[in-house]
Amino acid sequence: MIEELKYPRGAKSGRRAEYAWLGESLRLLFQAYVDEPLPDTFRQLLEDLEKKDELNGRGQSGSGKPP
Amino acid sequence: MTSFKDDLLSMLPKLRAFARALCSNSAMVDDLVQETILRAWANQSTFQVGTNIRAWLFTIMRNYYYNEIRRKKRLVDLDGKNGPLDIVVGESQPTCLHLKDLERELASLPIEQREVLILVSVGGFSYEEVAKICNCAVGTIKSRVARARAQLLDRLEGADVGATAAPGLSSVVFSARTT
């Protein structure tokens, strides 16, 4: 269930108020995405990857640079 | 201490939400998430424990998305088919209509603007962090966010005054538009 869109506190008019309203709207939209049910395939994929790695073993620290 | 798998599991809803915002092709969304999981897992040794795994994962997803666009040269196919927003309406019909309207207009923004707007507005990232994720200057990110906001507001205004319109905002109207 999505939240009711409410007028954000703060500025009541002008560009700042428009941005605040837009930001609140985007937050609700993103939250609606977050709340969507996740396909179970992702969890299963992680389970499979973990099982596969249990046979080999892996480290966890490194450069921090994304692939 | 949580495991890498637990960290990934906890990030899945936000990762998929970012994919939804990045790419409106519903088939591509789950491919993006799956490929991000595979790449993150295969490269977990390059992740520095204690750093921001959310930024790390979003960067992986973004890099893969852009690589796919370049490789397949099918931006329209990847980005042109809107899946329905599957949200529970309940008693928030005006809000739901507004969000569907917003989703459509957001999807019509150039991808460079859409991604930074999402990362800054709802991703909780600073301009500096987004600049690092997008591999460009902070000033570029700020101008993209400003252009994205202005364009969205321009596109959303001018319709009928609906129940979701902010009081006192005569120039901004958030309601369903007839097309």
mmCIF file of C-alpha atoms in Angstrom:
data_model
loop_
_atom_site.group_PDB
_atom_site.id
_atom_site.type_symbol
_atom_site.label_atom_id
_atom_site.label_comp_id
_atom_site.label_asym_id
_atom_site.label_seq_id
_atom_site.Cartn_x
_atom_site.Cartn_y
_atom_site.Cartn_z
ATOM 1 C CA MET A 1 0.000 0.000 0.000
ATOM 2 C CA ILE A 2 1.510 3.311 -1.009
ATOM 3 C CA GLU A 3 1.500 6.290 1.310
ATOM 4 C CA GLU A 4 -0.699 9.278 0.668
ATOM 5 C CA LEU A 5 1.246 12.059 -1.011
ATOM 6 C CA LYS A 6 1.426 14.896 1.469
ATOM 7 C CA TYR A 7 2.653 18.417 1.096
ATOM 8 C CA PRO A 8 6.191 18.556 2.522
ATOM 9 C CA ARG A 9 6.989 20.876 5.421
ATOM 10 C CA GLY A 10 8.999 24.010 4.731
ATOM 11 C CA ALA A 11 8.614 26.484 1.890
ATOM 12 C CA LYS A 12 5.017 26.933 0.759
ATOM 13 C CA SER A 13 5.638 28.561 -2.600
ATOM 14 C CA GLY A 14 8.308 29.183 -5.178
ATOM 15 C CA ARG A 15 10.899 26.923 -6.760
ATOM 16 C CA ARG A 16 12.064 25.461 -3.448
ATOM 17 C CA ALA A 17 8.550 24.301 -2.670
ATOM 18 C CA GLU A 18 8.232 22.789 -6.136
ATOM 19 C CA TYR A 19 11.476 20.892 -5.666
ATOM 20 C CA ALA A 20 10.362 19.684 -2.230
ATOM 21 C CA TRP A 21 7.103 18.462 -3.716
ATOM 22 C CA LEU A 22 8.899 16.751 -6.576
ATOM 23 C CA GLY A 23 11.355 15.150 -4.160
ATOM 24 C CA GLU A 24 8.535 13.765 -2.034
ATOM 25 C CA SER A 25 6.821 12.427 -5.152
ATOM 26 C CA LEU A 26 10.022 10.737 -6.333
ATOM 27 C CA ARG A 27 10.499 9.254 -2.868
ATOM 28 C CA LEU A 28 7.033 7.699 -2.991
ATOM 29 C CA LEU A 29 7.606 6.353 -6.509
ATOM 30 C CA PHE A 30 10.944 4.799 -5.510
ATOM 31 C CA GLN A 31 9.342 3.348 -2.375
ATOM 32 C CA ALA A 32 6.624 1.783 -4.547
ATOM 33 C CA TYR A 33 9.394 0.118 -6.565
ATOM 34 C CA VAL A 34 11.157 -1.040 -3.400
ATOM 35 C CA ASP A 35 7.911 -2.520 -2.070
ATOM 36 C CA GLU A 36 7.279 -4.594 -5.189
ATOM 37 C CA PRO A 37 7.570 -8.338 -4.532
ATOM 38 C CA LEU A 38 10.978 -9.664 -5.521
ATOM 39 C CA PRO A 39 11.216 -12.676 -7.816
ATOM 40 C CA ASP A 40 12.492 -15.640 -5.803
ATOM 41 C CA THR A 41 15.033 -16.309 -8.529
ATOM 42 C CA PHE A 42 17.412 -13.717 -7.038
ATOM 43 C CA ARG A 43 17.511 -15.385 -3.630
ATOM 44 C CA GLN A 44 17.885 -18.775 -5.295
ATOM 45 C CA LEU A 45 20.711 -17.462 -7.436
ATOM 46 C CA LEU A 46 22.565 -16.297 -4.327
ATOM 47 C CA GLU A 47 22.001 -19.648 -2.635
ATOM 48 C CA ASP A 48 23.426 -21.429 -5.673
ATOM 49 C CA LEU A 49 26.425 -19.118 -5.835
ATOM 50 C CA GLU A 50 27.122 -19.654 -2.143
ATOM 51 C CA LYS A 51 26.921 -23.429 -2.474
ATOM 52 C CA LYS A 52 29.239 -23.341 -5.447
ATOM 53 C CA ASP A 53 31.747 -21.218 -3.531
ATOM 54 C CA GLU A 54 31.679 -23.495 -0.503
ATOM 55 C CA LEU A 55 33.577 -25.978 -2.630
ATOM 56 C CA ASN A 56 36.232 -23.424 -3.548
ATOM 57 C CA GLY A 57 36.395 -20.751 -0.819
ATOM 58 C CA ARG A 58 36.844 -17.007 -1.433
ATOM 59 C CA GLY A 59 38.329 -13.898 0.179
ATOM 60 C CA GLN A 60 36.334 -10.729 0.755
ATOM 61 C CA SER A 61 38.615 -7.731 0.882
ATOM 62 C CA GLY A 62 40.201 -5.923 -2.022
ATOM 63 C CA SER A 63 40.556 -2.690 -3.981
ATOM 64 C CA GLY A 64 36.948 -1.552 -3.697
ATOM 65 C CA LYS A 65 36.786 -0.728 -7.385
ATOM 66 C CA PRO A 66 33.537 -1.986 -8.933
ATOM 67 C CA PRO A 67 33.940 -4.424 -11.842
ATOM 68 C CA MET B 1 29.242 -9.408 11.129
ATOM 69 C CA THR B 2 26.988 -10.067 8.152
ATOM 70 C CA SER B 3 28.104 -12.129 5.210
ATOM 71 C CA PHE B 4 28.505 -10.797 1.693
ATOM 72 C CA LYS B 5 25.431 -12.802 0.729
ATOM 73 C CA ASP B 6 23.368 -11.220 3.524
ATOM 74 C CA ASP B 7 24.511 -7.773 2.423
ATOM 75 C CA LEU B 8 23.464 -8.517 -1.142
ATOM 76 C CA LEU B 9 20.111 -9.929 -0.034
ATOM 77 C CA SER B 10 19.335 -6.839 2.016
ATOM 78 C CA MET B 11 20.175 -4.618 -0.946
ATOM 79 C CA LEU B 12 18.029 -6.481 -3.490
ATOM 80 C CA PRO B 13 14.836 -4.366 -3.128
ATOM 81 C CA LYS B 14 16.732 -1.105 -3.610
ATOM 82 C CA LEU B 15 18.844 -2.596 -6.361
ATOM 83 C CA ARG B 16 15.739 -3.648 -8.255
ATOM 84 C CA ALA B 17 14.118 -0.276 -7.599
ATOM 85 C CA PHE B 18 17.153 1.437 -9.105
ATOM 86 C CA ALA B 19 16.915 -0.910 -12.098
ATOM 87 C CA ARG B 20 13.220 0.050 -12.461
ATOM 88 C CA ALA B 21 14.160 3.712 -12.474
ATOM 89 C CA LEU B 22 17.090 3.176 -14.803
ATOM 90 C CA CYS B 23 15.334 1.035 -17.367
ATOM 91 C CA SER B 24 11.627 0.969 -18.043
ATOM 92 C CA ASN B 25 11.791 -2.247 -20.046
ATOM 93 C CA SER B 26 10.363 -4.725 -17.563
ATOM 94 C CA ALA B 27 12.197 -7.715 -19.055
ATOM 95 C CA MET B 28 15.500 -5.872 -18.847
ATOM 96 C CA VAL B 29 14.976 -4.873 -15.207
ATOM 97 C CA ASP B 30 15.378 -8.384 -13.824
ATOM 98 C CA ASP B 31 18.261 -9.067 -16.210
ATOM 99 C CA LEU B 32 20.000 -5.997 -14.795
ATOM 100 C CA VAL B 33 19.535 -7.199 -11.225
ATOM 101 C CA GLN B 34 20.623 -10.755 -11.996
ATOM 102 C CA GLU B 35 23.722 -9.649 -13.870
ATOM 103 C CA THR B 36 24.608 -7.255 -11.062
ATOM 104 C CA ILE B 37 24.362 -10.102 -8.539
ATOM 105 C CA LEU B 38 26.557 -12.332 -10.698
ATOM 106 C CA ARG B 39 29.179 -9.638 -11.244
ATOM 107 C CA ALA B 40 29.203 -8.573 -7.619
ATOM 108 C CA TRP B 41 29.587 -12.165 -6.474
ATOM 109 C CA ALA B 42 32.340 -12.913 -8.954
ATOM 110 C CA ASN B 43 34.186 -9.757 -7.867
ATOM 111 C CA GLN B 44 33.482 -9.785 -4.141
ATOM 112 C CA SER B 45 37.205 -9.991 -3.494
ATOM 113 C CA THR B 46 37.498 -6.449 -4.902
ATOM 114 C CA PHE B 47 34.939 -5.061 -2.451
ATOM 115 C CA GLN B 48 36.450 -3.382 0.580
ATOM 116 C CA VAL B 49 34.538 -4.456 3.664
ATOM 117 C CA GLY B 50 33.264 -1.440 5.548
ATOM 118 C CA THR B 51 32.835 0.746 2.461
ATOM 119 C CA ASN B 52 29.511 1.645 0.856
ATOM 120 C CA ILE B 53 28.180 -1.550 -0.715
ATOM 121 C CA ARG B 54 25.133 0.292 -2.056
ATOM 122 C CA ALA B 55 27.284 2.652 -4.138
ATOM 123 C CA TRP B 56 29.453 -0.278 -5.222
ATOM 124 C CA LEU B 57 26.426 -2.285 -6.411
ATOM 125 C CA PHE B 58 24.759 0.680 -8.104
ATOM 126 C CA THR B 59 27.994 1.369 -9.966
ATOM 127 C CA ILE B 60 28.167 -2.249 -11.136
ATOM 128 C CA MET B 61 24.575 -2.083 -12.336
ATOM 129 C CA ARG B 62 25.048 1.241 -14.070
ATOM 130 C CA ASN B 63 28.250 0.094 -15.802
ATOM 131 C CA TYR B 64 26.552 -3.057 -17.034
ATOM 132 C CA TYR B 65 23.531 -1.087 -18.278
ATOM 133 C CA TYR B 66 25.656 1.319 -20.292
ATOM 134 C CA ASN B 67 27.786 -1.519 -21.621
ATOM 135 C CA GLU B 68 24.662 -3.298 -22.802
ATOM 136 C CA ILE B 69 23.417 -0.181 -24.530
ATOM 137 C CA ARG B 70 26.727 0.255 -26.281
ATOM 138 C CA ARG B 71 27.128 -3.416 -27.116
ATOM 139 C CA LYS B 72 23.684 -4.082 -28.428
ATOM 140 C CA LYS B 73 23.020 -0.584 -29.708
ATOM 141 C CA ARG B 74 19.353 -0.958 -28.905
ATOM 142 C CA LEU B 75 18.659 1.886 -26.559
ATOM 143 C CA VAL B 76 15.093 2.161 -27.773
ATOM 144 C CA ASP B 77 14.448 -1.521 -27.159
ATOM 145 C CA LEU B 78 16.054 -1.417 -23.743
ATOM 146 C CA ASP B 79 14.399 1.722 -22.628
ATOM 147 C CA GLY B 80 11.258 2.209 -24.606
ATOM 148 C CA LYS B 81 8.675 -0.189 -23.196
ATOM 149 C CA ASN B 82 7.015 0.838 -20.012
ATOM 150 C CA GLY B 83 5.874 -1.949 -17.772
ATOM 151 C CA PRO B 84 2.862 -1.153 -15.623
ATOM 152 C CA LEU B 85 3.635 0.194 -12.174
ATOM 153 C CA ASP B 86 2.373 -2.581 -9.963
ATOM 154 C CA ILE B 87 1.443 -0.626 -6.854
ATOM 155 C CA VAL B 88 -1.476 -1.240 -4.547
ATOM 156 C CA VAL B 89 -3.930 1.600 -5.007
ATOM 157 C CA GLY B 90 -6.064 1.270 -1.905
ATOM 158 C CA GLU B 91 -7.465 4.617 -0.838
ATOM 159 C CA SER B 92 -4.680 6.593 -2.457
ATOM 160 C CA GLN B 93 -6.096 6.775 -5.980
ATOM 161 C CA PRO B 94 -4.985 10.387 -6.644
ATOM 162 C CA THR B 95 -1.514 9.581 -5.385
ATOM 163 C CA CYS B 96 -1.382 6.454 -7.512
ATOM 164 C CA LEU B 97 -2.411 8.352 -10.631
ATOM 165 C CA HIS B 98 0.145 10.993 -9.861
ATOM 166 C CA LEU B 99 2.893 8.397 -9.451
ATOM 167 C CA LYS B 100 1.994 6.753 -12.748
ATOM 168 C CA ASP B 101 2.131 10.185 -14.361
ATOM 169 C CA LEU B 102 5.454 10.905 -12.716
ATOM 170 C CA GLU B 103 6.818 7.522 -13.768
ATOM 171 C CA ARG B 104 5.933 8.181 -17.395
ATOM 172 C CA GLU B 105 7.544 11.603 -17.388
ATOM 173 C CA LEU B 106 10.596 10.321 -15.528
ATOM 174 C CA ALA B 107 11.060 7.603 -18.166
ATOM 175 C CA SER B 108 10.980 10.235 -20.891
ATOM 176 C CA LEU B 109 13.949 12.100 -19.419
ATOM 177 C CA PRO B 110 17.390 11.452 -20.921
ATOM 178 C CA ILE B 111 19.011 8.598 -19.029
ATOM 179 C CA GLU B 112 21.891 10.811 -17.851
ATOM 180 C CA GLN B 113 19.393 13.067 -16.091
ATOM 181 C CA ARG B 114 17.120 10.302 -14.841
ATOM 182 C CA GLU B 115 19.843 8.326 -13.101
ATOM 183 C CA VAL B 116 21.357 11.299 -11.258
ATOM 184 C CA LEU B 117 17.957 12.567 -10.188
ATOM 185 C CA ILE B 118 17.113 9.185 -8.674
ATOM 186 C CA LEU B 119 20.496 8.764 -7.021
ATOM 187 C CA VAL B 120 20.428 12.255 -5.493
ATOM 188 C CA SER B 121 16.724 12.615 -4.709
ATOM 189 C CA VAL B 122 15.901 9.184 -3.361
ATOM 190 C CA GLY B 123 19.121 7.177 -3.348
ATOM 191 C CA GLY B 124 20.481 9.170 -0.458
ATOM 192 C CA PHE B 125 23.789 9.815 -2.224
ATOM 193 C CA SER B 126 25.674 13.096 -2.092
ATOM 194 C CA TYR B 127 26.604 14.913 -5.294
ATOM 195 C CA GLU B 128 30.193 13.787 -4.720
ATOM 196 C CA GLU B 129 29.164 10.145 -4.385
ATOM 197 C CA VAL B 130 27.016 10.328 -7.525
ATOM 198 C CA ALA B 131 29.900 11.941 -9.402
ATOM 199 C CA LYS B 132 32.040 8.969 -8.430
ATOM 200 C CA ILE B 133 29.345 6.465 -9.434
ATOM 201 C CA CYS B 134 28.829 8.199 -12.793
ATOM 202 C CA ASN B 135 32.526 8.903 -13.261
ATOM 203 C CA CYS B 136 32.092 12.593 -14.005
ATOM 204 C CA ALA B 137 32.537 15.995 -12.371
ATOM 205 C CA VAL B 138 30.412 17.164 -9.440
ATOM 206 C CA GLY B 139 29.381 20.256 -11.418
ATOM 207 C CA THR B 140 28.079 18.040 -14.210
ATOM 208 C CA ILE B 141 25.958 16.108 -11.728
ATOM 209 C CA LYS B 142 24.540 19.303 -10.239
ATOM 210 C CA SER B 143 23.584 20.689 -13.628
ATOM 211 C CA ARG B 144 22.018 17.372 -14.696
ATOM 212 C CA VAL B 145 19.936 17.256 -11.515
ATOM 213 C CA ALA B 146 18.835 20.858 -12.018
ATOM 214 C CA ARG B 147 17.850 20.207 -15.635
ATOM 215 C CA ALA B 148 16.035 17.005 -14.694
ATOM 216 C CA ARG B 149 14.022 18.752 -11.963
ATOM 217 C CA ALA B 150 13.135 21.663 -14.226
ATOM 218 C CA GLN B 151 12.077 19.382 -17.069
ATOM 219 C CA LEU B 152 9.982 17.168 -14.822
ATOM 220 C CA LEU B 153 8.246 20.143 -13.272
ATOM 221 C CA ASP B 154 7.578 21.648 -16.697
ATOM 222 C CA ARG B 155 6.108 18.388 -17.953
ATOM 223 C CA LEU B 156 3.977 17.784 -14.889
ATOM 224 C CA GLU B 157 2.465 21.222 -14.663
ATOM 225 C CA GLY B 158 -0.398 22.528 -16.703
ATOM 226 C CA ALA B 159 -2.840 19.699 -16.109
ATOM 227 C CA ASP B 160 -6.041 19.803 -14.107
ATOM 228 C CA VAL B 161 -5.732 20.618 -10.449
ATOM 229 C CA GLY B 162 -6.027 17.288 -8.675
ATOM 230 C CA ALA B 163 -6.210 16.116 -5.108
ATOM 231 C CA THR B 164 -2.456 15.635 -4.999
ATOM 232 C CA ALA B 165 -1.637 19.196 -5.942
ATOM 233 C CA ALA B 166 0.377 21.009 -3.343
ATOM 234 C CA PRO B 167 -1.528 23.820 -1.666
ATOM 235 C CA GLY B 168 -0.197 27.173 -2.724
ATOM 236 C CA LEU B 169 1.586 25.789 -5.744
ATOM 237 C CA SER B 170 -0.356 27.323 -8.555
ATOM 238 C CA SER B 171 2.294 26.475 -11.123
ATOM 239 C CA VAL B 172 2.767 22.850 -10.158
ATOM 240 C CA VAL B 173 -0.015 20.388 -10.594
ATOM 241 C CA PHE B 174 0.388 16.717 -9.925
ATOM 242 C CA SER B 175 -2.534 14.817 -11.279
ATOM 243 C CA ALA B 176 -3.256 12.377 -14.042
ATOM 244 C CA ARG B 177 -3.090 13.899 -17.478
ATOM 245 C CA THR B 178 -5.224 12.826 -20.367
ATOM 246 C CA THR B 179 -3.112 11.860 -23.341
#
